[in-house]
C-alpha cells in the first residue's frame, strides 16, 4: 500500500480536523501545512512542516495530495494553483462559490490531468446512512416524504462564516451537506422543482435559516430545514428530535440526533379498515388525530449503520491506488451547487424554480 503524502492549506477548524485524522490513519502522512495566519501554525504537530506560503507546498515534491481547507472564496484560485503544480486535490465543501467558478476549476483540472474530489464526509454520517439503509431496503413501501432538519440555539456564525464575501452562512456551511445527503439518498431521481426560503434571522450579513422543498420525479417530496436560532428550554440535545423522518405507505421511520435514536413504526393491520375513534383533545373532538386503537401501532428497530468519517479517507486511499472509484464525483457536487443557487433564486423571487 502506497503512503499518500498530504499537504493541508488552512489550519483553522477543518484544517485541524484533517491533521488530527490523517496523522492517525494508516496509509497517510501529513507532510506539511500552510496558513495565511502564522499563529494558526503554532500548534502544528511535531514532524510536520510549516510552510511559509502555499507556493512552498506546491513546489514540494514530497506532497502528493493537497487538501484545501481555506475559506470558501479561496477555493477557486487554490484548486487551479494546485492543479497546475501537478498535485491531486481534495477540496472542502462547498467546492466553489458558484457554478462559473467550478466550471473554470474543472477545465484546468482536466487539462492538468490530476485527481479532484470534494470532502463530502457526511455521506458517512451514521444518521444519514441509517436512513439510506431504510430507503434502499424499500421496507416502507412507496416513500412519499423525506425530511431532514437541524435546529440549534447558538445563533451566530463563527469566524469568517459571518461574511458574505468569504462564502459564509449556513447554506454553504451545513446546507451543502444536507442537500448532498438528500440527493445521494436517491441518485437516480431527478428534481422537478425547488421552492425555498433563505433568510438571516439574527446575523447581519449571512443566512442562518433555510427551508428547501424539492419535488422529485419519483413522487417524493423532500424537505431540508435548518435554523441556528430555535430556542428551547431543553439544552440536552433534544432540539435534534426528528432529525430525519421518512414516510411511506407501509410505515414511517424517524431518527433523532446524530447518534441514531429512532424506530420504524407500522400499523398492525390497515387503519383504514378500523372504524373512526372519537377522541376529545384540548382543541376539541377529533377522529383523525387521536391515538390509534390499542395494539395497532408496532415498532421495529432501525437498520443502524456503522460508518465513520474515516471511511471517506479509506475510500480515497483505495481510489488513489486504483482499487475503486472516488465516492464523491465532481458532477455530483456541481448538481448540489446548482441546487443551492436555485434555492437562493427561489427565496429571492418567492417562486418555485424548475430544475431538471
Short mmCIF file of N, CA and C in Angstrom, two decimals, residues 166-230:
data_model
loop_
_atom_site.label_atom_id
_atom_site.label_comp_id
_atom_site.label_asym_id
_atom_site.label_seq_id
_atom_site.Cartn_x
_atom_site.Cartn_y
_atom_site.Cartn_z
N UNK A 166 -16.73 36.01 2.06
CA UNK A 166 -15.87 34.86 2.35
C UNK A 166 -16.59 33.53 2.07
N UNK A 167 -17.87 33.62 1.68
CA UNK A 167 -18.64 32.39 1.46
C UNK A 167 -19.27 31.87 2.72
N UNK A 168 -19.67 32.79 3.61
CA UNK A 168 -20.24 32.39 4.89
C UNK A 168 -21.72 32.06 4.80
N UNK A 169 -22.29 31.76 5.95
CA UNK A 169 -23.71 31.41 6.03
C UNK A 169 -23.94 29.92 6.14
N UNK A 170 -25.12 29.55 6.62
CA UNK A 170 -25.41 28.15 6.91
C UNK A 170 -25.74 27.33 5.67
N UNK A 171 -26.21 27.96 4.61
CA UNK A 171 -26.48 27.19 3.39
C UNK A 171 -25.18 26.61 2.84
N UNK A 172 -24.12 27.42 2.83
CA UNK A 172 -22.82 26.93 2.39
C UNK A 172 -22.16 26.03 3.43
N UNK A 173 -22.46 26.25 4.70
CA UNK A 173 -21.79 25.51 5.76
C UNK A 173 -22.43 24.14 5.98
N UNK A 174 -23.71 24.10 6.30
CA UNK A 174 -24.41 22.84 6.57
C UNK A 174 -25.40 22.46 5.46
N UNK A 175 -25.97 23.46 4.80
CA UNK A 175 -26.93 23.15 3.75
C UNK A 175 -26.34 22.29 2.66
N UNK A 176 -25.09 22.55 2.30
CA UNK A 176 -24.43 21.79 1.25
C UNK A 176 -24.35 20.31 1.63
N UNK A 177 -24.17 20.01 2.92
CA UNK A 177 -24.13 18.62 3.38
C UNK A 177 -25.51 17.98 3.33
N UNK A 178 -26.50 18.68 3.87
CA UNK A 178 -27.85 18.11 3.95
C UNK A 178 -28.43 17.88 2.56
N UNK A 179 -28.15 18.80 1.64
CA UNK A 179 -28.63 18.63 0.27
C UNK A 179 -27.88 17.49 -0.44
N UNK A 180 -26.58 17.41 -0.22
CA UNK A 180 -25.82 16.32 -0.81
C UNK A 180 -26.33 14.97 -0.31
N UNK A 181 -26.64 14.89 0.97
CA UNK A 181 -27.19 13.65 1.51
C UNK A 181 -28.52 13.31 0.84
N UNK A 182 -29.38 14.30 0.69
CA UNK A 182 -30.70 14.04 0.12
C UNK A 182 -30.59 13.56 -1.33
N UNK A 183 -29.68 14.17 -2.09
CA UNK A 183 -29.51 13.75 -3.48
C UNK A 183 -28.87 12.38 -3.58
N UNK A 184 -27.94 12.09 -2.67
CA UNK A 184 -27.26 10.79 -2.70
C UNK A 184 -28.18 9.69 -2.16
N UNK A 185 -29.21 10.07 -1.41
CA UNK A 185 -30.20 9.12 -0.94
C UNK A 185 -30.87 8.42 -2.11
N UNK A 186 -31.14 9.18 -3.17
CA UNK A 186 -31.85 8.63 -4.34
C UNK A 186 -31.20 9.19 -5.62
N UNK A 187 -30.01 8.68 -5.94
CA UNK A 187 -29.21 9.27 -7.01
C UNK A 187 -29.83 9.19 -8.39
N UNK A 188 -30.75 8.28 -8.62
CA UNK A 188 -31.34 8.17 -9.94
C UNK A 188 -32.52 9.08 -10.18
N UNK A 189 -32.99 9.73 -9.13
CA UNK A 189 -34.19 10.57 -9.25
C UNK A 189 -33.82 11.99 -9.66
N UNK A 190 -34.67 12.58 -10.50
CA UNK A 190 -34.47 13.96 -10.93
C UNK A 190 -35.35 14.90 -10.11
N UNK A 191 -34.85 16.11 -9.90
CA UNK A 191 -35.60 17.13 -9.17
C UNK A 191 -36.43 17.93 -10.17
N UNK A 192 -37.73 17.87 -10.02
CA UNK A 192 -38.60 18.60 -10.94
C UNK A 192 -38.64 20.09 -10.61
N UNK A 193 -38.75 20.40 -9.31
CA UNK A 193 -38.87 21.81 -8.92
C UNK A 193 -38.31 22.03 -7.53
N UNK A 194 -37.95 23.29 -7.26
CA UNK A 194 -37.37 23.70 -5.99
C UNK A 194 -38.09 24.95 -5.50
N UNK A 195 -38.48 24.94 -4.23
CA UNK A 195 -39.04 26.14 -3.60
C UNK A 195 -38.34 26.33 -2.27
N UNK A 196 -37.92 27.56 -1.98
CA UNK A 196 -37.09 27.75 -0.78
C UNK A 196 -37.34 29.10 -0.12
N UNK A 197 -37.03 29.11 1.15
CA UNK A 197 -36.96 30.34 1.96
C UNK A 197 -35.58 30.35 2.59
N UNK A 198 -34.81 31.37 2.31
CA UNK A 198 -33.46 31.52 2.86
C UNK A 198 -33.38 32.91 3.47
N UNK A 199 -33.03 32.99 4.74
CA UNK A 199 -33.02 34.32 5.37
C UNK A 199 -32.00 34.41 6.50
N UNK A 200 -31.65 35.63 6.84
CA UNK A 200 -30.81 35.87 8.02
C UNK A 200 -31.72 36.40 9.13
N UNK A 201 -31.82 35.62 10.21
CA UNK A 201 -32.71 35.95 11.32
C UNK A 201 -32.04 36.92 12.29
N UNK A 202 -30.85 36.56 12.76
CA UNK A 202 -30.14 37.45 13.69
C UNK A 202 -28.74 37.81 13.22
N UNK A 203 -28.27 37.20 12.12
CA UNK A 203 -26.97 37.56 11.57
C UNK A 203 -27.14 38.66 10.54
N UNK A 204 -26.26 39.63 10.56
CA UNK A 204 -26.43 40.82 9.72
C UNK A 204 -26.22 40.54 8.24
N UNK A 205 -25.24 39.71 7.91
CA UNK A 205 -24.89 39.51 6.51
C UNK A 205 -25.35 38.19 5.92
N UNK A 206 -25.27 37.13 6.70
CA UNK A 206 -25.39 35.80 6.11
C UNK A 206 -26.61 35.05 6.61
N UNK A 207 -27.02 34.05 5.83
CA UNK A 207 -28.20 33.27 6.17
C UNK A 207 -27.94 32.38 7.37
N UNK A 208 -28.93 32.32 8.27
CA UNK A 208 -28.87 31.41 9.40
C UNK A 208 -30.14 30.56 9.51
N UNK A 209 -30.98 30.64 8.48
CA UNK A 209 -32.19 29.80 8.40
C UNK A 209 -32.49 29.52 6.93
N UNK A 210 -32.89 28.28 6.66
CA UNK A 210 -33.41 27.97 5.33
C UNK A 210 -34.36 26.78 5.40
N UNK A 211 -35.31 26.79 4.50
CA UNK A 211 -36.21 25.66 4.26
C UNK A 211 -36.24 25.46 2.75
N UNK A 212 -35.93 24.26 2.31
CA UNK A 212 -35.86 23.97 0.89
C UNK A 212 -36.74 22.75 0.60
N UNK A 213 -37.72 22.93 -0.31
CA UNK A 213 -38.62 21.86 -0.72
C UNK A 213 -38.24 21.42 -2.13
N UNK A 214 -38.10 20.12 -2.32
CA UNK A 214 -37.72 19.57 -3.62
C UNK A 214 -38.73 18.50 -4.03
N UNK A 215 -39.32 18.67 -5.20
CA UNK A 215 -40.25 17.69 -5.76
C UNK A 215 -39.49 16.82 -6.75
N UNK A 216 -39.39 15.52 -6.46
CA UNK A 216 -38.65 14.60 -7.31
C UNK A 216 -39.58 13.90 -8.30
N UNK A 217 -38.99 13.43 -9.39
CA UNK A 217 -39.81 12.78 -10.41
C UNK A 217 -40.26 11.39 -10.00
N UNK A 218 -39.77 10.88 -8.87
CA UNK A 218 -40.25 9.60 -8.35
C UNK A 218 -41.44 9.78 -7.40
N UNK A 219 -41.93 11.02 -7.32
CA UNK A 219 -43.11 11.31 -6.50
C UNK A 219 -42.80 11.73 -5.08
N UNK A 220 -41.54 11.72 -4.70
CA UNK A 220 -41.17 12.06 -3.32
C UNK A 220 -41.03 13.57 -3.17
N UNK A 221 -41.62 14.09 -2.11
CA UNK A 221 -41.40 15.48 -1.71
C UNK A 221 -40.36 15.46 -0.60
N UNK A 222 -39.22 16.08 -0.84
CA UNK A 222 -38.14 16.13 0.13
C UNK A 222 -38.02 17.54 0.70
N UNK A 223 -37.73 17.61 1.98
CA UNK A 223 -37.61 18.90 2.66
C UNK A 223 -36.35 18.91 3.50
N UNK A 224 -35.61 20.00 3.40
CA UNK A 224 -34.43 20.22 4.24
C UNK A 224 -34.65 21.56 4.95
N UNK A 225 -34.60 21.55 6.28
CA UNK A 225 -34.79 22.77 7.05
C UNK A 225 -33.71 22.87 8.11
N UNK A 226 -33.16 24.05 8.28
CA UNK A 226 -32.13 24.30 9.29
C UNK A 226 -32.29 25.70 9.84
N UNK A 227 -32.13 25.82 11.15
CA UNK A 227 -32.13 27.13 11.78
C UNK A 227 -31.19 27.12 12.97
N UNK A 228 -30.44 28.19 13.15
CA UNK A 228 -29.50 28.25 14.27
C UNK A 228 -30.07 29.03 15.45
N UNK A 229 -31.31 29.49 15.33
CA UNK A 229 -31.88 30.31 16.41
C UNK A 229 -33.27 29.83 16.79
N UNK A 230 -33.40 28.51 16.97
CA UNK A 230 -34.62 27.93 17.52
C UNK A 230 -34.36 27.67 19.00
#
